Coordinates of C-alpha atoms and ligand atoms in Angstrom, one line a residue:
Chain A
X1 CA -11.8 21.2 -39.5
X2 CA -14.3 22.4 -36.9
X3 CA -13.3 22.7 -33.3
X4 CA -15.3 20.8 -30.9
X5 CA -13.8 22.6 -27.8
X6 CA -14.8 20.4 -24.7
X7 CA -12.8 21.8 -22.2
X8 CA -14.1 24.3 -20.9
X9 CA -12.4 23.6 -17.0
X10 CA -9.1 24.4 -18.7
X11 CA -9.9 27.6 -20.3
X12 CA -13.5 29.1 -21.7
X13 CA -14.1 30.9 -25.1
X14 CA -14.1 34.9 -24.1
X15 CA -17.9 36.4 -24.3
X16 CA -18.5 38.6 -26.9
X17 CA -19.6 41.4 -24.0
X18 CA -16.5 40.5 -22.0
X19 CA -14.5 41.9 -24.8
X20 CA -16.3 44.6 -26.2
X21 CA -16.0 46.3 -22.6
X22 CA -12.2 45.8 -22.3
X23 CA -11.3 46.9 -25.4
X24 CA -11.4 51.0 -24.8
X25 CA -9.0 50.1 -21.7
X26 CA -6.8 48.6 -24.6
X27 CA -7.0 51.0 -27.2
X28 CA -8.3 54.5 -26.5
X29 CA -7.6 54.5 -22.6
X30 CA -4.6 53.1 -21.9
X31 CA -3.3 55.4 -18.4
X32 CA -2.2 54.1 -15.1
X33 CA -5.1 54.2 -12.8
X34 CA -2.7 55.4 -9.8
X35 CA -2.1 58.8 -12.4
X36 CA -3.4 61.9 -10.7
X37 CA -4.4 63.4 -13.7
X38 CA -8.1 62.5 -15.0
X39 CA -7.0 59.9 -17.9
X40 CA -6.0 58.2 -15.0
X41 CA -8.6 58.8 -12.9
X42 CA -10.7 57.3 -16.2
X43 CA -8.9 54.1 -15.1
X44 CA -8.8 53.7 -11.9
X45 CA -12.5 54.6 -11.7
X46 CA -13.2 51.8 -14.3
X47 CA -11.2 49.4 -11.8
X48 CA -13.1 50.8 -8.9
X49 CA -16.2 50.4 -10.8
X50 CA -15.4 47.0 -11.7
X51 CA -14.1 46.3 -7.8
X52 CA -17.9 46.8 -6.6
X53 CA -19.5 44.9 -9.7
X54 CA -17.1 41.4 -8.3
X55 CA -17.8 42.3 -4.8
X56 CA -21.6 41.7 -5.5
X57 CA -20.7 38.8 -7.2
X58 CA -19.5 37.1 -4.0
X59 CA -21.9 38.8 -2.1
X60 CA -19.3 40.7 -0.5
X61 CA -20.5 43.4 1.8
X62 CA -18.0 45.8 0.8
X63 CA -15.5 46.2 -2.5
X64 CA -12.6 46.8 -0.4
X65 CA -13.0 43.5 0.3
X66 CA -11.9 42.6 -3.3
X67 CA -8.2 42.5 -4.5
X68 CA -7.6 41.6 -8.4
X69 CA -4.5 39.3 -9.3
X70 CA -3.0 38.0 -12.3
X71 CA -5.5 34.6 -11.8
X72 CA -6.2 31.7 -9.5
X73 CA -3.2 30.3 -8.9
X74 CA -2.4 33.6 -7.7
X75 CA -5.2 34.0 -5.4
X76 CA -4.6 30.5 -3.8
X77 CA -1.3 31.6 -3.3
X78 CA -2.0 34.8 -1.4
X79 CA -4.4 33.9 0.1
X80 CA -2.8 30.5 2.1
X81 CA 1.0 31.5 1.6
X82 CA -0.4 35.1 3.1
X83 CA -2.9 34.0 5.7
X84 CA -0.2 31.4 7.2
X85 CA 3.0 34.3 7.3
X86 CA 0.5 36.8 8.4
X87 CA -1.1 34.3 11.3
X88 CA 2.6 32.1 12.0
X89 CA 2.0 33.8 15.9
X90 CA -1.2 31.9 16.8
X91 CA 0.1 28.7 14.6
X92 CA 1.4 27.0 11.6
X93 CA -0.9 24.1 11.0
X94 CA -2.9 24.2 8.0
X95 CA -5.7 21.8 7.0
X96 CA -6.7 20.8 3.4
X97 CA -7.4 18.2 0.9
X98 CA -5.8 15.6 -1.0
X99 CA -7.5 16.8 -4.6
X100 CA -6.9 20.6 -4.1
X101 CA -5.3 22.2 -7.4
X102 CA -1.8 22.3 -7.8
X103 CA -1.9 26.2 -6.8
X104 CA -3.3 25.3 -3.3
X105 CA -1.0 22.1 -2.7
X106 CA 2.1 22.9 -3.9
X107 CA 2.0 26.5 -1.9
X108 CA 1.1 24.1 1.0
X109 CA 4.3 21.7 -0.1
X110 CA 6.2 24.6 -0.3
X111 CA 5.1 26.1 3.4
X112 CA 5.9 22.3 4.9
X113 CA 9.7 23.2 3.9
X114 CA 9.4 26.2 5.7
X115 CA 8.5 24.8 9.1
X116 CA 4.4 24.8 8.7
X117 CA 2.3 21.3 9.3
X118 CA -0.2 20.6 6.5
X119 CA -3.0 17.7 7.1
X120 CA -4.2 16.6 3.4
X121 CA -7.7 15.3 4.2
X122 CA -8.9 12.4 2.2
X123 CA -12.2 12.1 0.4
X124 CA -14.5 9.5 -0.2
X125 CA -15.2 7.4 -3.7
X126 CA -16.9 10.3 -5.1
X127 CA -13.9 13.0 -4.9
X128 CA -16.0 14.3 -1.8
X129 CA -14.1 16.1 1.5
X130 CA -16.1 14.6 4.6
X131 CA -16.7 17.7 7.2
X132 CA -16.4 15.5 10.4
X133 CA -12.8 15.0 9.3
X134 CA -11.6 18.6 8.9
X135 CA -13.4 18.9 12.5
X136 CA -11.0 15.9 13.7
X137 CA -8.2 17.6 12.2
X138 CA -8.6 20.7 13.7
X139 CA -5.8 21.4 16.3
X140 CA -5.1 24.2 18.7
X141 CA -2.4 25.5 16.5
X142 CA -4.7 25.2 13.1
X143 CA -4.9 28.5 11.5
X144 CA -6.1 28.0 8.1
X145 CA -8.4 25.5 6.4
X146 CA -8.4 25.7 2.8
X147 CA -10.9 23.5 0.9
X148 CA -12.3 24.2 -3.0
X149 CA -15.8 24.8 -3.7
X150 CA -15.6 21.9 -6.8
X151 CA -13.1 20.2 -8.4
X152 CA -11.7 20.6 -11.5
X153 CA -11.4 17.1 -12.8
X154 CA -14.3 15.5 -11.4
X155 CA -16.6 18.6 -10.7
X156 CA -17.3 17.1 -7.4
X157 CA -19.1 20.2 -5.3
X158 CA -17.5 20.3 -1.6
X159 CA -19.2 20.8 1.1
X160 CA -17.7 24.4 1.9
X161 CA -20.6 25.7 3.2
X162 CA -20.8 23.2 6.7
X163 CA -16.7 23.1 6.3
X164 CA -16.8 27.2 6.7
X165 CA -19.3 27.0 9.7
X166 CA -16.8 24.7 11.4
X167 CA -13.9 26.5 11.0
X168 CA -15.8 30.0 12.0
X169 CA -16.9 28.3 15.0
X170 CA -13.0 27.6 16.0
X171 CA -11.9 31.0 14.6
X172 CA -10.1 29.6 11.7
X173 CA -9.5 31.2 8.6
X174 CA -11.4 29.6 6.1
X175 CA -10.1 29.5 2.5
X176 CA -11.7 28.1 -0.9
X177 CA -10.7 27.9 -4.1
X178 CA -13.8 28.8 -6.0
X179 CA -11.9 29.0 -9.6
X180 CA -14.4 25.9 -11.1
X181 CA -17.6 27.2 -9.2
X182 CA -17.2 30.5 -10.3
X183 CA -19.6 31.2 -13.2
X184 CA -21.5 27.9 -12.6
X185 CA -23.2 29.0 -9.9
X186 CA -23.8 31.6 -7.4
X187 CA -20.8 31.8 -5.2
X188 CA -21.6 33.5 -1.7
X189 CA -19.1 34.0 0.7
X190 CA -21.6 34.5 3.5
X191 CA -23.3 31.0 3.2
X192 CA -20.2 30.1 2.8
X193 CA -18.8 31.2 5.9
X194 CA -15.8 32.2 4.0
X195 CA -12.9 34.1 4.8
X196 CA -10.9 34.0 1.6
X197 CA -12.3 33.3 -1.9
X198 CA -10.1 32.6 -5.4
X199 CA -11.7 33.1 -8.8
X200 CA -10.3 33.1 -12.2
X201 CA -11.6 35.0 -14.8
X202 CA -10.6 32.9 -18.1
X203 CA -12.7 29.9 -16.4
X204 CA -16.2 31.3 -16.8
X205 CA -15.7 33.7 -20.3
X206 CA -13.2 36.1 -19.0
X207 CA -9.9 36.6 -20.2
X208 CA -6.8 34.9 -19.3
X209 CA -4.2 36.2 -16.1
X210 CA -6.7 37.8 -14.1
X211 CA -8.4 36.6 -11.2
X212 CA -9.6 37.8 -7.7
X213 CA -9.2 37.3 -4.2
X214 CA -11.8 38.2 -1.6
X215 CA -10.3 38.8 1.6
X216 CA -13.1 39.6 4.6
X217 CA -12.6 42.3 6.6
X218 CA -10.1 41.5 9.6
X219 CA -8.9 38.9 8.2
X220 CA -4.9 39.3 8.3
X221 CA -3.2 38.3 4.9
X222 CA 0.5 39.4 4.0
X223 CA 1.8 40.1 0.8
X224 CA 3.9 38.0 -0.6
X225 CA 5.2 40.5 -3.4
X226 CA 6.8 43.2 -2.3
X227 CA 6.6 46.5 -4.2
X228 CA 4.1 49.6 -4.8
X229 CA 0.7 49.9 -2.7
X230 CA -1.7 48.7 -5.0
X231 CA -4.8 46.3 -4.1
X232 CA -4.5 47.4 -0.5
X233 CA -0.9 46.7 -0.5
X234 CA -1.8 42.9 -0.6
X235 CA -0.8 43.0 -4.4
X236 CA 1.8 45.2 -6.0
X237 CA 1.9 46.1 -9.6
X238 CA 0.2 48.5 -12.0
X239 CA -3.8 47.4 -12.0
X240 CA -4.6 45.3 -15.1
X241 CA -7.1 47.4 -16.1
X242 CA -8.4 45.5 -19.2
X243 CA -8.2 42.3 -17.3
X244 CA -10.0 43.5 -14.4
X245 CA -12.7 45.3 -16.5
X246 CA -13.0 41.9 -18.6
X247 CA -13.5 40.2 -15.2
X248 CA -16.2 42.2 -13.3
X249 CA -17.7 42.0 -17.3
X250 CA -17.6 38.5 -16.8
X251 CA -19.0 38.4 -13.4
X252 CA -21.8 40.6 -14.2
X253 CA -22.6 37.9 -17.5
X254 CA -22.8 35.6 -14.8
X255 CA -25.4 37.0 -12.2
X256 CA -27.7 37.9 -15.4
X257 CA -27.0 34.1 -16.2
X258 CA -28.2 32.8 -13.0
X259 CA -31.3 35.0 -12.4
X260 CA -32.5 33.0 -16.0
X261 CA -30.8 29.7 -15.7
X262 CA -31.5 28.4 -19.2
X263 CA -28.4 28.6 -20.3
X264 CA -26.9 26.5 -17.0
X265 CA -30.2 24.2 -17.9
X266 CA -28.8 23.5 -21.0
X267 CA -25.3 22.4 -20.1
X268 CA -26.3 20.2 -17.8
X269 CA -28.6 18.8 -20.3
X270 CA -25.9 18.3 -23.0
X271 CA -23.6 17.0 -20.2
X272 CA -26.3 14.4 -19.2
X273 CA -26.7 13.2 -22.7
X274 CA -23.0 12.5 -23.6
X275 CA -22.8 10.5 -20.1
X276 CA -25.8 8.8 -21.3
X277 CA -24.5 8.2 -24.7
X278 CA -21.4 7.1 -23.5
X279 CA -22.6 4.5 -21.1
X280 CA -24.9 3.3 -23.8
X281 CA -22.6 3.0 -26.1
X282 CA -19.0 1.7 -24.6
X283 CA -19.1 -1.0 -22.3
X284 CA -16.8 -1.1 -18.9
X285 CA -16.6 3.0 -18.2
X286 CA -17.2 3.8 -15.0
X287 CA -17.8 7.9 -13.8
X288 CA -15.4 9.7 -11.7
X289 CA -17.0 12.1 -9.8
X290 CA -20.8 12.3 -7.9
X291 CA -23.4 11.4 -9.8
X292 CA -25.5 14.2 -9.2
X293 CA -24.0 17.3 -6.8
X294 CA -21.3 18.2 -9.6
X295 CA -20.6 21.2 -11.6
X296 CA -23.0 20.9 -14.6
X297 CA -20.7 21.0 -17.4
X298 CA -18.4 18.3 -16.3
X299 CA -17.7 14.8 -17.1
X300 CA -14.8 12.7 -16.3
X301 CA -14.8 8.7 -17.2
X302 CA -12.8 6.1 -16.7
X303 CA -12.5 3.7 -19.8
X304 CA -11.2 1.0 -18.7
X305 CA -8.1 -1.1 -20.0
X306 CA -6.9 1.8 -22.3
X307 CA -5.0 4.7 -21.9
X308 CA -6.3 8.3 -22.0
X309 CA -3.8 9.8 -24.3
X310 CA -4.6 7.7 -27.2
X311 CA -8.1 8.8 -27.0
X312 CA -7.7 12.2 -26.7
X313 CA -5.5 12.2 -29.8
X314 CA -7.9 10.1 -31.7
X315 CA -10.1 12.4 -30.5
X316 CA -8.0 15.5 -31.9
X317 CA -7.8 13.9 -35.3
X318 CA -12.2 14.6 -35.6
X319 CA -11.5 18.0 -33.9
X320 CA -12.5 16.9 -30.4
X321 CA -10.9 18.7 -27.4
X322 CA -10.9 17.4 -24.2
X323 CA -8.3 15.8 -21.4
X324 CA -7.5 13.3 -19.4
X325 CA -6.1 12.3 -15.7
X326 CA -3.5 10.4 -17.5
X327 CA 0.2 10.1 -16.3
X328 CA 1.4 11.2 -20.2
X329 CA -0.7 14.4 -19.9
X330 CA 0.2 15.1 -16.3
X331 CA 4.1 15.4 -17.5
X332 CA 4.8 12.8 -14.2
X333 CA 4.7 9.1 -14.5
X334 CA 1.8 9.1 -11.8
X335 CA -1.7 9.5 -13.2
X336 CA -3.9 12.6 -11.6
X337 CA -3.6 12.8 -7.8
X338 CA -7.4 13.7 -7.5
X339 CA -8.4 10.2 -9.2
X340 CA -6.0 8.5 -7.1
X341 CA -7.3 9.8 -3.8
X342 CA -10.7 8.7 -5.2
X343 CA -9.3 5.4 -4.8
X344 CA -9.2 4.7 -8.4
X345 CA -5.9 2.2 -9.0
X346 CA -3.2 3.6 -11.3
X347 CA -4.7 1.5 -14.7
X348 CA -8.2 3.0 -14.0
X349 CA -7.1 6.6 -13.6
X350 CA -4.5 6.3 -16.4
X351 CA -7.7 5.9 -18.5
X352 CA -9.3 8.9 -17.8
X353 CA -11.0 11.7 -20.2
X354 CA -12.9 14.6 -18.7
X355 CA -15.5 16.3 -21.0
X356 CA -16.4 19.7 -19.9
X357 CA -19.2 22.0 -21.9
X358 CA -19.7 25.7 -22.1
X359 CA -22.9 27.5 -23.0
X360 CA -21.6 27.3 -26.4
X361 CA -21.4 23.8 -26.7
X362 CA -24.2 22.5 -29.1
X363 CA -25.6 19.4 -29.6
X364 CA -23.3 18.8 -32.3
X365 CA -20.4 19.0 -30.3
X366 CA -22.0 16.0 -28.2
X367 CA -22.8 14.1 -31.6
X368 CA -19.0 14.2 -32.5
X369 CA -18.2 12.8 -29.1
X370 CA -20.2 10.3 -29.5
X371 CA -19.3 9.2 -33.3
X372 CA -15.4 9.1 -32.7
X373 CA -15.1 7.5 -29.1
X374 CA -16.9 4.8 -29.7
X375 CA -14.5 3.5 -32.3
X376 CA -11.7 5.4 -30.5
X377 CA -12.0 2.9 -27.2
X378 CA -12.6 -0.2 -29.7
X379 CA -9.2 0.2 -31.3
X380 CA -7.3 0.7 -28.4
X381 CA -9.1 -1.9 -26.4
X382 CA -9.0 -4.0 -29.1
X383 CA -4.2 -3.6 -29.1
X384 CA -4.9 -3.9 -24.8
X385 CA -3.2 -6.7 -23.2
X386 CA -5.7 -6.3 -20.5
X387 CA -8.9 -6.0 -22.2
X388 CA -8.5 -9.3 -23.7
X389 CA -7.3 -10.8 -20.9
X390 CA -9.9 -9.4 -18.4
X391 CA -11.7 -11.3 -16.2
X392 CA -15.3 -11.1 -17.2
X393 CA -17.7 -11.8 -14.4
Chain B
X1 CA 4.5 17.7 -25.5
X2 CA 4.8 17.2 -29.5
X3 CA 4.8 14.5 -31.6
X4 CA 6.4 13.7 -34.9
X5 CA 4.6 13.3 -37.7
X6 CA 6.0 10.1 -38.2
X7 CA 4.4 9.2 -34.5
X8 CA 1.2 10.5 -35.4
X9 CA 1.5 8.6 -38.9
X10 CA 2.3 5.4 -36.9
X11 CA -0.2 5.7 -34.3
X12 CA -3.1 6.5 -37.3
X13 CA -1.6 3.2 -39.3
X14 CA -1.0 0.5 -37.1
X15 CA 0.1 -2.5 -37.7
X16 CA 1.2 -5.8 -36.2
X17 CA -1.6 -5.0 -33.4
X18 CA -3.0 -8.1 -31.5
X19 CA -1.8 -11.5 -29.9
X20 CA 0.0 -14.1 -32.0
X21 CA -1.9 -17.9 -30.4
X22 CA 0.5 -20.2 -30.3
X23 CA 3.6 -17.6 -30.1
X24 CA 7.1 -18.9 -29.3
X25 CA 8.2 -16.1 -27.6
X26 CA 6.3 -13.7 -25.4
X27 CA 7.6 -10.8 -23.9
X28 CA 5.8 -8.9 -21.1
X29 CA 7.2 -5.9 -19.8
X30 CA 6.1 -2.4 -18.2
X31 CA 3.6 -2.0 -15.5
X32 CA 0.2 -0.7 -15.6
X33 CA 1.1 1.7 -12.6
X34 CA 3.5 3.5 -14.7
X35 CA 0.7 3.6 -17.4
X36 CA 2.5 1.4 -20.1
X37 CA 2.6 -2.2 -20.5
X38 CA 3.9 -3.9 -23.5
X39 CA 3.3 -7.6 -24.4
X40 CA 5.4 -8.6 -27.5
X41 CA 4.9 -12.1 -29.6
X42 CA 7.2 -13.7 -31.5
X43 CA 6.8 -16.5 -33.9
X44 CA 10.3 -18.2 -35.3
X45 CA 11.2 -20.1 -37.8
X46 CA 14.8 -21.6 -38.0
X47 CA 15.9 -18.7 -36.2
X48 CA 13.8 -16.1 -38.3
X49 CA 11.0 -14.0 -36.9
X50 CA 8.5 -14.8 -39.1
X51 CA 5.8 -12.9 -37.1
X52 CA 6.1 -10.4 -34.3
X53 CA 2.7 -8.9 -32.7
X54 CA 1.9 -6.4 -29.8
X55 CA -0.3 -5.8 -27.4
X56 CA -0.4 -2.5 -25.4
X57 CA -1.7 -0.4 -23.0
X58 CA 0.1 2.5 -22.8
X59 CA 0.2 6.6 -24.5
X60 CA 0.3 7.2 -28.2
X61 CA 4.6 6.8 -27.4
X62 CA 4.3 3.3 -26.0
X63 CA 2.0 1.9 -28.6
X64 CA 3.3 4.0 -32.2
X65 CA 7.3 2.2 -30.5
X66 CA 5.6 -1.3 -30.2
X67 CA 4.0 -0.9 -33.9
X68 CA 7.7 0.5 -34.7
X69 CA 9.4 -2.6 -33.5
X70 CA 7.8 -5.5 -34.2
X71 CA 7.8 -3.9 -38.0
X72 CA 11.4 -3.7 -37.2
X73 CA 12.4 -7.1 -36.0
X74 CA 9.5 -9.0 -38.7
X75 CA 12.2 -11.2 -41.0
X76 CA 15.5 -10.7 -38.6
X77 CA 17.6 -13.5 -37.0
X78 CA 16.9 -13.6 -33.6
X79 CA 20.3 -13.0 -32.8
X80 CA 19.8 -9.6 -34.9
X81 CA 16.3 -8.5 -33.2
X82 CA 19.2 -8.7 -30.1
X83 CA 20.9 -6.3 -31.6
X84 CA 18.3 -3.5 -31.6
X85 CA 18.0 -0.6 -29.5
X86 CA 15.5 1.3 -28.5
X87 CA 17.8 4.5 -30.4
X88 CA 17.5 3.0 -33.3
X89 CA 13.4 2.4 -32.3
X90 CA 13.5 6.3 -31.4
X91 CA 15.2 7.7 -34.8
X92 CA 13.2 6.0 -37.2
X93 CA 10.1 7.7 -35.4
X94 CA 12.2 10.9 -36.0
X95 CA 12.6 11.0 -32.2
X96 CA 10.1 11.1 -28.7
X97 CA 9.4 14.1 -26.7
X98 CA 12.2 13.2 -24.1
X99 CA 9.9 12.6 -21.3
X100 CA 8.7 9.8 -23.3
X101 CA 11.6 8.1 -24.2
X102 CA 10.9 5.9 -21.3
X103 CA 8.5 3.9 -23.9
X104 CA 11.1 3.4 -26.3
X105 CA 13.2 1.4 -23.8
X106 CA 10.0 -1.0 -23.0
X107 CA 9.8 -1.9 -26.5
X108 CA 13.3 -2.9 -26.5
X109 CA 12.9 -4.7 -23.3
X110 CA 10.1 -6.4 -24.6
X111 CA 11.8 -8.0 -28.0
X112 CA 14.6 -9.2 -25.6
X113 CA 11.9 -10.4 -23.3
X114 CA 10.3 -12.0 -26.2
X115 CA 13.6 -13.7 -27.7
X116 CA 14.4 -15.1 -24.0
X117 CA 11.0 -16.4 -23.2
X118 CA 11.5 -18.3 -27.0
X119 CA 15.1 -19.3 -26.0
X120 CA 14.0 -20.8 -22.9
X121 CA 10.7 -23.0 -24.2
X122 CA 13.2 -24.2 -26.9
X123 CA 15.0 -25.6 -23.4
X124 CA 12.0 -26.6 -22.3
X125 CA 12.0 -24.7 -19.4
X126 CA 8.9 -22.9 -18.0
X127 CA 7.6 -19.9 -20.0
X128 CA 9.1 -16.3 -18.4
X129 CA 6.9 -14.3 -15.6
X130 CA 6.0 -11.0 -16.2
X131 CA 8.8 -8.4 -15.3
X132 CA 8.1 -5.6 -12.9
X133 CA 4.6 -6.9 -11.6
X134 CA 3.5 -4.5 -9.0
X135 CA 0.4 -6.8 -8.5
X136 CA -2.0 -4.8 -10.1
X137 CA -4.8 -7.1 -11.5
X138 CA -3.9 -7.7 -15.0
X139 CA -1.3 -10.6 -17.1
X140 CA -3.7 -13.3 -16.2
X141 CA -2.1 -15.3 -17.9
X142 CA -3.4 -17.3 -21.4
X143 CA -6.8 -18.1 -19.1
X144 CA -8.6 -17.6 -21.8
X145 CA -7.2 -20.1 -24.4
Ligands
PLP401 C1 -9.5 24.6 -9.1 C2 -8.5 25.5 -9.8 N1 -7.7 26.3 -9.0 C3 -6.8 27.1 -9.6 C4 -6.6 27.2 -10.9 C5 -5.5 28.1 -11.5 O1 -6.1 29.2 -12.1 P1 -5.3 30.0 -13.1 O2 -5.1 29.2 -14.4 O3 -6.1 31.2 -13.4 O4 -4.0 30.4 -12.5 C6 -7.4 26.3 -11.7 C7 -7.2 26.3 -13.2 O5 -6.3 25.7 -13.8 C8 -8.3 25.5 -11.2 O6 -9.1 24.7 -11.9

């Protein structure tokens, strides 16, 4: 059967490019870049090489800016787990938001055992962090502000840019998770008055376990692995050398992308016609996210009085891959926490399915979305207590 | 997460879907804040279940267990349908990811449900309320017959 991959937030299709330039670093030159010897200096110069190619793409003044990790969750957790050990003199109160990733808020969880205050800002309907509150939540003992650049279920863009200006101004150090912007669209950490960035490779065509961190200069961040003096001895461990050529290969496919944004152009335009075709076509779905200042590949629905695992295994049976928000995919009995913060009740959010495209999604991936749902949400509405019982206006 | 294939058989070839009018027994159990809610109809007939429907919201678990049971319990005694467990729900669906077995216990819950609500009209006393309502809008109840 063909694979209709639509979810592209969870993992993207490698580029071609992407893997023909890691595979000598897998094959033919396989040293350690720390070897003195000049196989190894091979490496490491392919890793330094690679170092300057990711610092341009956050606009990074300088590569030694850049350490490379084993992916985002990693970079979210040395970057706030780091930043907070490394600044506990001046304070321990960190500020972010309720619909952070898992990798920011359970490092955050995790610090709250160990004696650090965490504020978990709220966002409006859209899945949107409101500046003015970070600014009311700033304290004189707040020493890191971590917001993400868009979310991952919703594709809700943040507004990191004023959040970084506000947290400058009050000398805070200003983390964003950047994992779902990265790729999508130009990330720059000086408009973003950023202090620490997270990206992950395997989310815009890379491969999977490696990601970066930018870290700007002077800004203090601990390790929180002990062991050799790699990465500026923020990250020990032999360099991933395939990874982190695959990476800056991935980076680079990215800032040829945006200088001729067809390819962007035509996401979004795909995107845009299975939420049109959808909203024509089912009745009672409402969008999770903001309508227009969202990541162009995503879509996330509401389908209201069903559940979203049904669909996505009705779904699966015409070769459709996509997720949902749902409590049964979540692995808890509470449906996603970023829906919920939305204000969405439990039903609503239970009912969830995210679409998100790649610039190899083709128009017939949209067409088999929009065959199979349809009669997808009819059968399961049609077996819903609720959706013959609803109150129609 | 994985599925049987018996699960994914069930949930491709439902049956007993949909509301029985008229029921003698309904039984409405779950809540929509967990994500599963399971209304089960009964019809009897000198203490057989002649007909046994379900209506669900819930995951592929909660809705292949409600098609499993109400095929289960179709032609018992009442007093038998009593008898069954949401085990014996679970092995003929060659088993639930144990994180879902959770599902299995609703559709149990919701035949004994059903059998009481039937056992107390037969009294003449007033029809069951939904259990565990965590007053989120839904179970308007019959408002549209
Ligand atoms: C916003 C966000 N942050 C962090 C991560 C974690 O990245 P990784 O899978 O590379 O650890 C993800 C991906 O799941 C993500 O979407």
């Amino acid at each position: 059967m063909k694979i209709h991959y639509l979810d592209n937030n969870a993992t993207t299709r490698m580029d071609d490019e992407v893997l023909k330039a890691m595979m000598p670093y897998m094959t033919d030159n396989y040293a350690n870049a720390s070897g003195v010897y000049s196989f190894g200096q091979d490496a490491r110069k392919a890793v330094e090489d690679a170092r300057a190619v990711t610092a341009k793409f956050f606009n990074a003044d300088d590569p030694r800016e850049i350490i490379f990790t084993s992916g985002g969750t990693e970079s979210d957790n040395i970057a706030i787990r780091g930043a907070a050990l490394a600044n506990a003199a001046k304070g321990k109160h960190i500020i972010t938001s309720a619909i952070e990733h898992h990798a920011v808020l359970n490092v955050c969880k995790a610090l709250e055992k160990e004696g650090y205050e965490v504020t978990y800002l709220p966002v409006d309907k859209y899945g949107v962090v409101n500046p003015d509150d970070v600014k009311k939540a700033i304290r004189p003992d707040t020493v890191l502000i971590s917001i993400m650049a868009a979310n991952n279920e919703t594709g809700s863009i943040q507004p990191v840019a004023e959040i970084g200006a506000i947290a400058r101004e009050q000398k805070i150090i200003f983390h964003t998770d950047a994992v779902q912007a990265a790729g999508k669209y130009p990330i720059d950490v000086k408009a973003m008055n950023a202090d620490l960035v997270s990206i992950s490779a395997h989310k815009f065509y890379g491969p999977k376990g490696v990601g970066a961190l930018y870290i700007r200069k002077g800004v203090k961040v601990s390790a929180i692995m002990q062991g050799g003096h790699h990465e500026n001895r923020k990250r020990p461990g032999t360099e991933n050398v395939p990874g982190i050529v695959g990476l800056a290969k991935a980076c680079s496919v990215a800032m040829d992308s945006f200088k001729n944004p067809k390819a962007h152009e035509k996401v979004k335009m795909l995107r845009d016609k299975l939420q049109a075709g959808i909203f024509e076509k089912i009745p009672e779905v409402i969008l999770n996210g903001h309508p227009e200042n969202r990541t162009e590949n995503t879509l996330n629905v509401s389908v209201k009085f069903i559940e979203g695992e049904g669909m996505l295994i009705q779904m699966d049976f015409e070769g459709i891959c996509a997720s949902s928000g749902s409590a049964c995919t979540s692995g808890s009995l509470d449906p996603s926490h970023v829906l919920l913060a939305m204000g969405l009740d439990h039903g609503t959010a239970h009912g969830s399915i995210r679409f998100s495209l790649s610039k190899y999604t083709t128009q017939e991936d949209i067409d088999a979305v929009l065959k199979a749902l349809p009669p997808a949400v009819e059968k399961l509405r049609n077996m819903s207590p609720f959706w013959k019982n609803r109150v129609t206006a | 997460m994985k599925y049987s294939e018996k699960v994914m058989e069930r949930f491709k070839n439902l049956k007993n879907m949909g509301r029985i009018e008229n029921a003698d027994g309904i039984g409405k159990v779950g809540n929509a804040k967990c994500g599963d809610v399971m209304w089960i109809y009964i019809k009897v007939d000198n203490g057989i279940i002649t007909d046994c429907k379900f209506e669900t919201f819930g995951c592929v678990a909660a809705i292949a267990t409600s098609s499993q049971a109400t095929d289960l319990i179709k032609g018992m005694t009442v007093e038998k349908a009593l008898e069954v467990t949401n085990k014996s729900i679970v092995e003929m669906l060659d088993g639930l990811p144990p994180e879902k077995l959770h599902c299995s216990v609703l559709a149990e819950d919701g035949i004994k449900r059903a059998i009481e609500d039937y056992n107390r009209k037969k009294q003449g006393l007033p029809p069951l309320p939904e259990k565990e309502d965590d007053g989120h809008d839904h179970g308007h109840e019959g408002e549209e017959e």
